[in-house]
Coordinates of N, CA and C in Angstrom, one line a residue:
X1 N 0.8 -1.2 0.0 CA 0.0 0.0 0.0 C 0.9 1.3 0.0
X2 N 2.1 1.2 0.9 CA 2.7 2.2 1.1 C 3.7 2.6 -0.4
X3 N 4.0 1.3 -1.1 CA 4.2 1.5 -2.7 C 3.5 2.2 -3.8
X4 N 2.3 1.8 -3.5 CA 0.9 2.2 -4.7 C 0.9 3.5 -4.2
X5 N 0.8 4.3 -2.6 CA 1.0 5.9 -2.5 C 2.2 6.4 -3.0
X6 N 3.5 6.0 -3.4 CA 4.5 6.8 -3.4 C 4.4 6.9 -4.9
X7 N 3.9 5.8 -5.8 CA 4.1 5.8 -7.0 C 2.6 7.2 -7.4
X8 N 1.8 7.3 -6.2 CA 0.8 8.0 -7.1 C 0.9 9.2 -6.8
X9 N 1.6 9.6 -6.3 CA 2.4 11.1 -5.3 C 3.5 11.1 -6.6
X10 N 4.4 10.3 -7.0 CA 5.3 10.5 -8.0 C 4.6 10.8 -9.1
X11 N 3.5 10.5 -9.3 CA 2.7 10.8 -10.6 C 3.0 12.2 -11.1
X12 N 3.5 12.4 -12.4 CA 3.4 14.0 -13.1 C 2.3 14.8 -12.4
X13 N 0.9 14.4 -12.5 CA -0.1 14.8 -12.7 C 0.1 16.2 -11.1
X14 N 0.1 14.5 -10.1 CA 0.3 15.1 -8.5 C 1.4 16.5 -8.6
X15 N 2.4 16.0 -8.8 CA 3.5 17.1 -8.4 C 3.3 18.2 -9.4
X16 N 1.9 18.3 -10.6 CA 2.5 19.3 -11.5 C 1.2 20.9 -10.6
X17 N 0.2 19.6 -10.0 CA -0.5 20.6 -9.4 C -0.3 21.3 -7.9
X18 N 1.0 20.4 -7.1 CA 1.2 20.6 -6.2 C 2.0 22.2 -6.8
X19 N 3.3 22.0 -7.4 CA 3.6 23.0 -8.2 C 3.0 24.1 -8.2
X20 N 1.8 23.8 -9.2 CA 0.7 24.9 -9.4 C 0.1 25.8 -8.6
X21 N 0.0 25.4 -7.1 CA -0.8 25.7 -6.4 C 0.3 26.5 -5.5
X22 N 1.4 26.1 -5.6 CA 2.5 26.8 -4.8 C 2.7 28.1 -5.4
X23 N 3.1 28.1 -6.6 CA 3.5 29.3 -7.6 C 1.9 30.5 -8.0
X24 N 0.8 29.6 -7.8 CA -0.3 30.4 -7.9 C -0.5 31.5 -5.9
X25 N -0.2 30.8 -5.4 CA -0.2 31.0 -4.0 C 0.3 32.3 -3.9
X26 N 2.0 32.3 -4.3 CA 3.3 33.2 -4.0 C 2.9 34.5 -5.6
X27 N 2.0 34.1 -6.7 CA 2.0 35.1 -7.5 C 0.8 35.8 -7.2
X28 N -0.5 35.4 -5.7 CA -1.0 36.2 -5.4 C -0.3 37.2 -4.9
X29 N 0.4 37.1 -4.0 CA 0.9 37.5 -3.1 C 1.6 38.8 -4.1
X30 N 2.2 38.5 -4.8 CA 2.9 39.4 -5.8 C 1.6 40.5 -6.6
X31 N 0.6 40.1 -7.1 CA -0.1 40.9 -7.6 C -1.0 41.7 -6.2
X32 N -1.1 41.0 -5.2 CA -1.6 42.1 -3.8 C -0.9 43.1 -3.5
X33 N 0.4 42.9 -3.6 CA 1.3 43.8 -3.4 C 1.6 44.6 -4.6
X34 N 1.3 44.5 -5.8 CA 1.3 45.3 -7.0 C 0.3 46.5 -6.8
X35 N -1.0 45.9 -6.5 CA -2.4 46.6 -6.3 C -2.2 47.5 -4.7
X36 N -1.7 47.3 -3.6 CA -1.6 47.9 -2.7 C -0.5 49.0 -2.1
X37 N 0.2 48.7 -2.9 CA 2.0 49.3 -2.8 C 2.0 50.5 -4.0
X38 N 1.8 49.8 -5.2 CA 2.1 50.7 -6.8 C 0.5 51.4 -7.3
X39 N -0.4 50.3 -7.3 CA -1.5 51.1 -7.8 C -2.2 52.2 -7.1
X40 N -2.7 51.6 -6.1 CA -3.4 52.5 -5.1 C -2.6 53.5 -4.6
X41 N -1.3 53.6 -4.4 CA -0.9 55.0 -4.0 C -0.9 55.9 -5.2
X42 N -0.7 54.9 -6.9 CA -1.0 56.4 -7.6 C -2.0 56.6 -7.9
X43 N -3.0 55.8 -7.8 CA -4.1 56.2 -7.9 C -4.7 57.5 -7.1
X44 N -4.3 57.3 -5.5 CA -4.3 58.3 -4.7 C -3.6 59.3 -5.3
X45 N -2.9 59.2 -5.5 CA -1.8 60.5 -6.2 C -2.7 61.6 -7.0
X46 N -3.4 60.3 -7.7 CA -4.3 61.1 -9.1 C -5.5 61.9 -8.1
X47 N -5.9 61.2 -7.6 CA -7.3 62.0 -6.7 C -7.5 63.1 -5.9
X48 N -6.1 63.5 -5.4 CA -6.0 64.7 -4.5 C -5.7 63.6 -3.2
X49 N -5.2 63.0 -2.9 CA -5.0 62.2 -2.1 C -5.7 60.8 -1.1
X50 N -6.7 60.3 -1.9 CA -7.8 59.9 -1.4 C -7.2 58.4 -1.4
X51 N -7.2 58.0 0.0 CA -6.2 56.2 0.4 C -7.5 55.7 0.7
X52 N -7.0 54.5 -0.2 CA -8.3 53.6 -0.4 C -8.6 53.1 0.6
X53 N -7.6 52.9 1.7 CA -7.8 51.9 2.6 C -8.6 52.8 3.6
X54 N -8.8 53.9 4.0 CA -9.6 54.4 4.8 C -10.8 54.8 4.0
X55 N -11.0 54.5 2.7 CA -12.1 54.8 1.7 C -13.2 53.9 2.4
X56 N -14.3 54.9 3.4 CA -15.1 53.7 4.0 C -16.7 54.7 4.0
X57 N -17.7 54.1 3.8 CA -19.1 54.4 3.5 C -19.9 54.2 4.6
X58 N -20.3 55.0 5.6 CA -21.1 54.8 6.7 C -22.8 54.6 6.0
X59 N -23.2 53.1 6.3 CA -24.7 52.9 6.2 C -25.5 52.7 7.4
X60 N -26.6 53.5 7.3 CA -26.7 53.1 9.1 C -26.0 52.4 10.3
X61 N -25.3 53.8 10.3 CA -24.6 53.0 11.4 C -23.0 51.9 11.4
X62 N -23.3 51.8 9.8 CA -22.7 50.3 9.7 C -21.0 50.7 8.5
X63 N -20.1 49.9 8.6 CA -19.0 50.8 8.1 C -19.0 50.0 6.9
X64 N -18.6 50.5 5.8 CA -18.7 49.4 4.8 C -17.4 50.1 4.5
X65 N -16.0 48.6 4.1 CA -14.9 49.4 3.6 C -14.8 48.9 1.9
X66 N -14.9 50.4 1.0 CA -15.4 50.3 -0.2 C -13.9 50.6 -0.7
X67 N -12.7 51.1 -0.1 CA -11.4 51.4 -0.6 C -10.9 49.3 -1.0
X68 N -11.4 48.8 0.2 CA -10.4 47.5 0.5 C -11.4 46.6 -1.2
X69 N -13.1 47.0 -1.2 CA -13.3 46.1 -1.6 C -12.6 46.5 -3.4
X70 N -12.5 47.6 -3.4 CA -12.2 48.2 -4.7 C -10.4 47.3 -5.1
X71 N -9.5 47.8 -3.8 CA -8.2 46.8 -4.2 C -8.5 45.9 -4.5
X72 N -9.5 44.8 -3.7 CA -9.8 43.8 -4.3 C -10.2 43.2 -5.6
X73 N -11.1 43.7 -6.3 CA -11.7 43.8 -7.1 C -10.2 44.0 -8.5
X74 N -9.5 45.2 -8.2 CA -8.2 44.8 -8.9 C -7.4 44.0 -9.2
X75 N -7.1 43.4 -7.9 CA -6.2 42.4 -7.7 C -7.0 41.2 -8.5
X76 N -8.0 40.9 -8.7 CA -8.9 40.2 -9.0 C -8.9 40.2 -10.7
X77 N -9.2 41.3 -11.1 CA -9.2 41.3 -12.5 C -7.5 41.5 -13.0
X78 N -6.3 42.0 -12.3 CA -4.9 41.7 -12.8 C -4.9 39.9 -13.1
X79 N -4.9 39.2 -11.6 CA -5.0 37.8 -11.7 C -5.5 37.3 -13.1
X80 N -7.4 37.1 -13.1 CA -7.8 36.7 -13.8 C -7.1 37.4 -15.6
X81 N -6.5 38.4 -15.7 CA -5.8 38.7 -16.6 C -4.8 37.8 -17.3
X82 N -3.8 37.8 -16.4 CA -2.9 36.8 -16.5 C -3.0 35.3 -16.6
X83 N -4.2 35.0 -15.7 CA -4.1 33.7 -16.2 C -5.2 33.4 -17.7
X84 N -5.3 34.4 -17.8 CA -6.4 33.7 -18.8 C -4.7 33.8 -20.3
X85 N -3.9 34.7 -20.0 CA -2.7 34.4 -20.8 C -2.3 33.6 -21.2
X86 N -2.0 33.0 -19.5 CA -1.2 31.6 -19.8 C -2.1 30.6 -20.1
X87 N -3.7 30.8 -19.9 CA -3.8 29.3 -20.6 C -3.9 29.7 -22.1
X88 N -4.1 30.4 -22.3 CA -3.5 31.1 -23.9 C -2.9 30.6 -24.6
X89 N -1.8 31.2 -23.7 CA -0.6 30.5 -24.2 C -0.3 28.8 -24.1
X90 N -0.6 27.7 -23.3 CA -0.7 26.8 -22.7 C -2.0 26.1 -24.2
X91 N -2.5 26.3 -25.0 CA -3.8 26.6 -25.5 C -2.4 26.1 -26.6
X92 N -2.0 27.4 -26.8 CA -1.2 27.2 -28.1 C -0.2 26.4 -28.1
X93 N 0.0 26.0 -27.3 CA 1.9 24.8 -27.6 C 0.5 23.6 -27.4
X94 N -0.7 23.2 -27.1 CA -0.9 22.1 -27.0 C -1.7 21.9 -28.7
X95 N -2.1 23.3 -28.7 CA -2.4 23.0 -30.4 C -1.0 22.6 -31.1
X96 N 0.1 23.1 -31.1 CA 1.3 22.9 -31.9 C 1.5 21.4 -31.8
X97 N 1.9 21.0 -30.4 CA 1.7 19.3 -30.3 C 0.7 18.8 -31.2
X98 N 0.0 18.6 -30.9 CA -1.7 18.1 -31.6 C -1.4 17.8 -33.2
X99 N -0.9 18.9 -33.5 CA -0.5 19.3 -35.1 C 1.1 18.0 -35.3
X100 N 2.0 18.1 -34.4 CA 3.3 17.6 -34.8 C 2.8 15.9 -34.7
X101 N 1.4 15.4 -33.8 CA 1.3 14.3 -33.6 C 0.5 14.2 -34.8
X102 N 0.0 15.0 -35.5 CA -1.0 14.3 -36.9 C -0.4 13.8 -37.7
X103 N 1.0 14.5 -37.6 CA 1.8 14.2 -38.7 C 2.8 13.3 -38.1
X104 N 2.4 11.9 -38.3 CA 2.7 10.7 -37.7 C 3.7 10.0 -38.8
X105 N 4.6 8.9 -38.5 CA 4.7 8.7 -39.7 C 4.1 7.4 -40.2
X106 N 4.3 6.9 -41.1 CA 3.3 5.6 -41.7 C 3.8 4.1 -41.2
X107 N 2.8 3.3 -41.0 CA 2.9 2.0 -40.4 C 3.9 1.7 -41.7
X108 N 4.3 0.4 -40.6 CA 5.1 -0.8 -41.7 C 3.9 -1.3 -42.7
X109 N 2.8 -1.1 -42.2 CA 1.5 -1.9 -43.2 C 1.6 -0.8 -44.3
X110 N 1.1 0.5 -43.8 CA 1.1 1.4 -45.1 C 2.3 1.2 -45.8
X111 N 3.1 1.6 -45.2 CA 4.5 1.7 -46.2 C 4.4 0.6 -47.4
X112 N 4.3 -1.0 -47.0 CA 4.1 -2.0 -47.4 C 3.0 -1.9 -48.6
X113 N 1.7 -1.7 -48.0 CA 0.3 -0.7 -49.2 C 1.1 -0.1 -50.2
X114 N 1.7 1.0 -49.9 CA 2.4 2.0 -50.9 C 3.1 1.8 -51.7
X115 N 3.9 0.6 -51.3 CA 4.9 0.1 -52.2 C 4.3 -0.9 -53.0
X116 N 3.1 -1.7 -52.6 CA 2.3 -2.4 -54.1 C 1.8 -1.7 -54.6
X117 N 1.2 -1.2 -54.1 CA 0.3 0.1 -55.0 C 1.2 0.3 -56.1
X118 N 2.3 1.0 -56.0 CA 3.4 1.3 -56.9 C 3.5 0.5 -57.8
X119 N 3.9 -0.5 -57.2 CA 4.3 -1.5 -57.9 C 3.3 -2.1 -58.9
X120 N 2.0 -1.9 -58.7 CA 0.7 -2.2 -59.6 C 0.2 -1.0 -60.3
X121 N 1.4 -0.4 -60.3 CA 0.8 0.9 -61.5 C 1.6 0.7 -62.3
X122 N 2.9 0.0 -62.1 CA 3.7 -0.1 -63.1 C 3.3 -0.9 -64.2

């Protein structure tokens, strides 16, 4: 048992999404800090000084923070930007494969076909 888990943990599949999930994790982290460090201060910059993060809407009584949900919402559409790229891109090398596998080359039977064929036109 302890064989059949090590071989299924070895699997491409396992380690490509363990991968995945690491580098998706640490490039949040990178585009939060894009949106909270670079954008939103120039954005502030542009507005006469207005910091998102105290950007807050009193509703009865109740605080709603409309600066945070707006970073959010950034950080959100950068993300989904990018990845829609890479499966894009990911899109296109699997069409290129696809294409290099059509063009297969010919069995020993075809080859074999081709060459009577030939040979019965003569």
């Amino acid at each position: 048992m302890l064989k059949e888990f090590k071989e299924f943990i070895a699997e491409g599949n396992v380690l490509e999404v363990a991968v995945g999930f690491i580098m998706a994790s640490t490039f949040g982290a990178i585009v939060k800090s894009l949106v909270e460090d670079i954008l939103t201060p120039l954005i502030s910059a542009a507005t006469a000084g207005i910091d998102f993060k105290d950007w807050v809407v009193n509703v009865a009584g109740v605080k709603l923070g409309v600066g945070i949900f707006v970073n959010t919402i950034i950080t959100f559409l950068i993300t989904a930007f990018v990845m829609f790229l890479i499966v894009k891109t990911f899109n296109r090398f699997k069409k290129k494969e696809a294409v290099e596998e059509a063009v297969e080359e010919p069995t020993k039977e075809e080859v074999l076909l081709t060459e009577i064929r030939d040979l019965l036109k003569k």
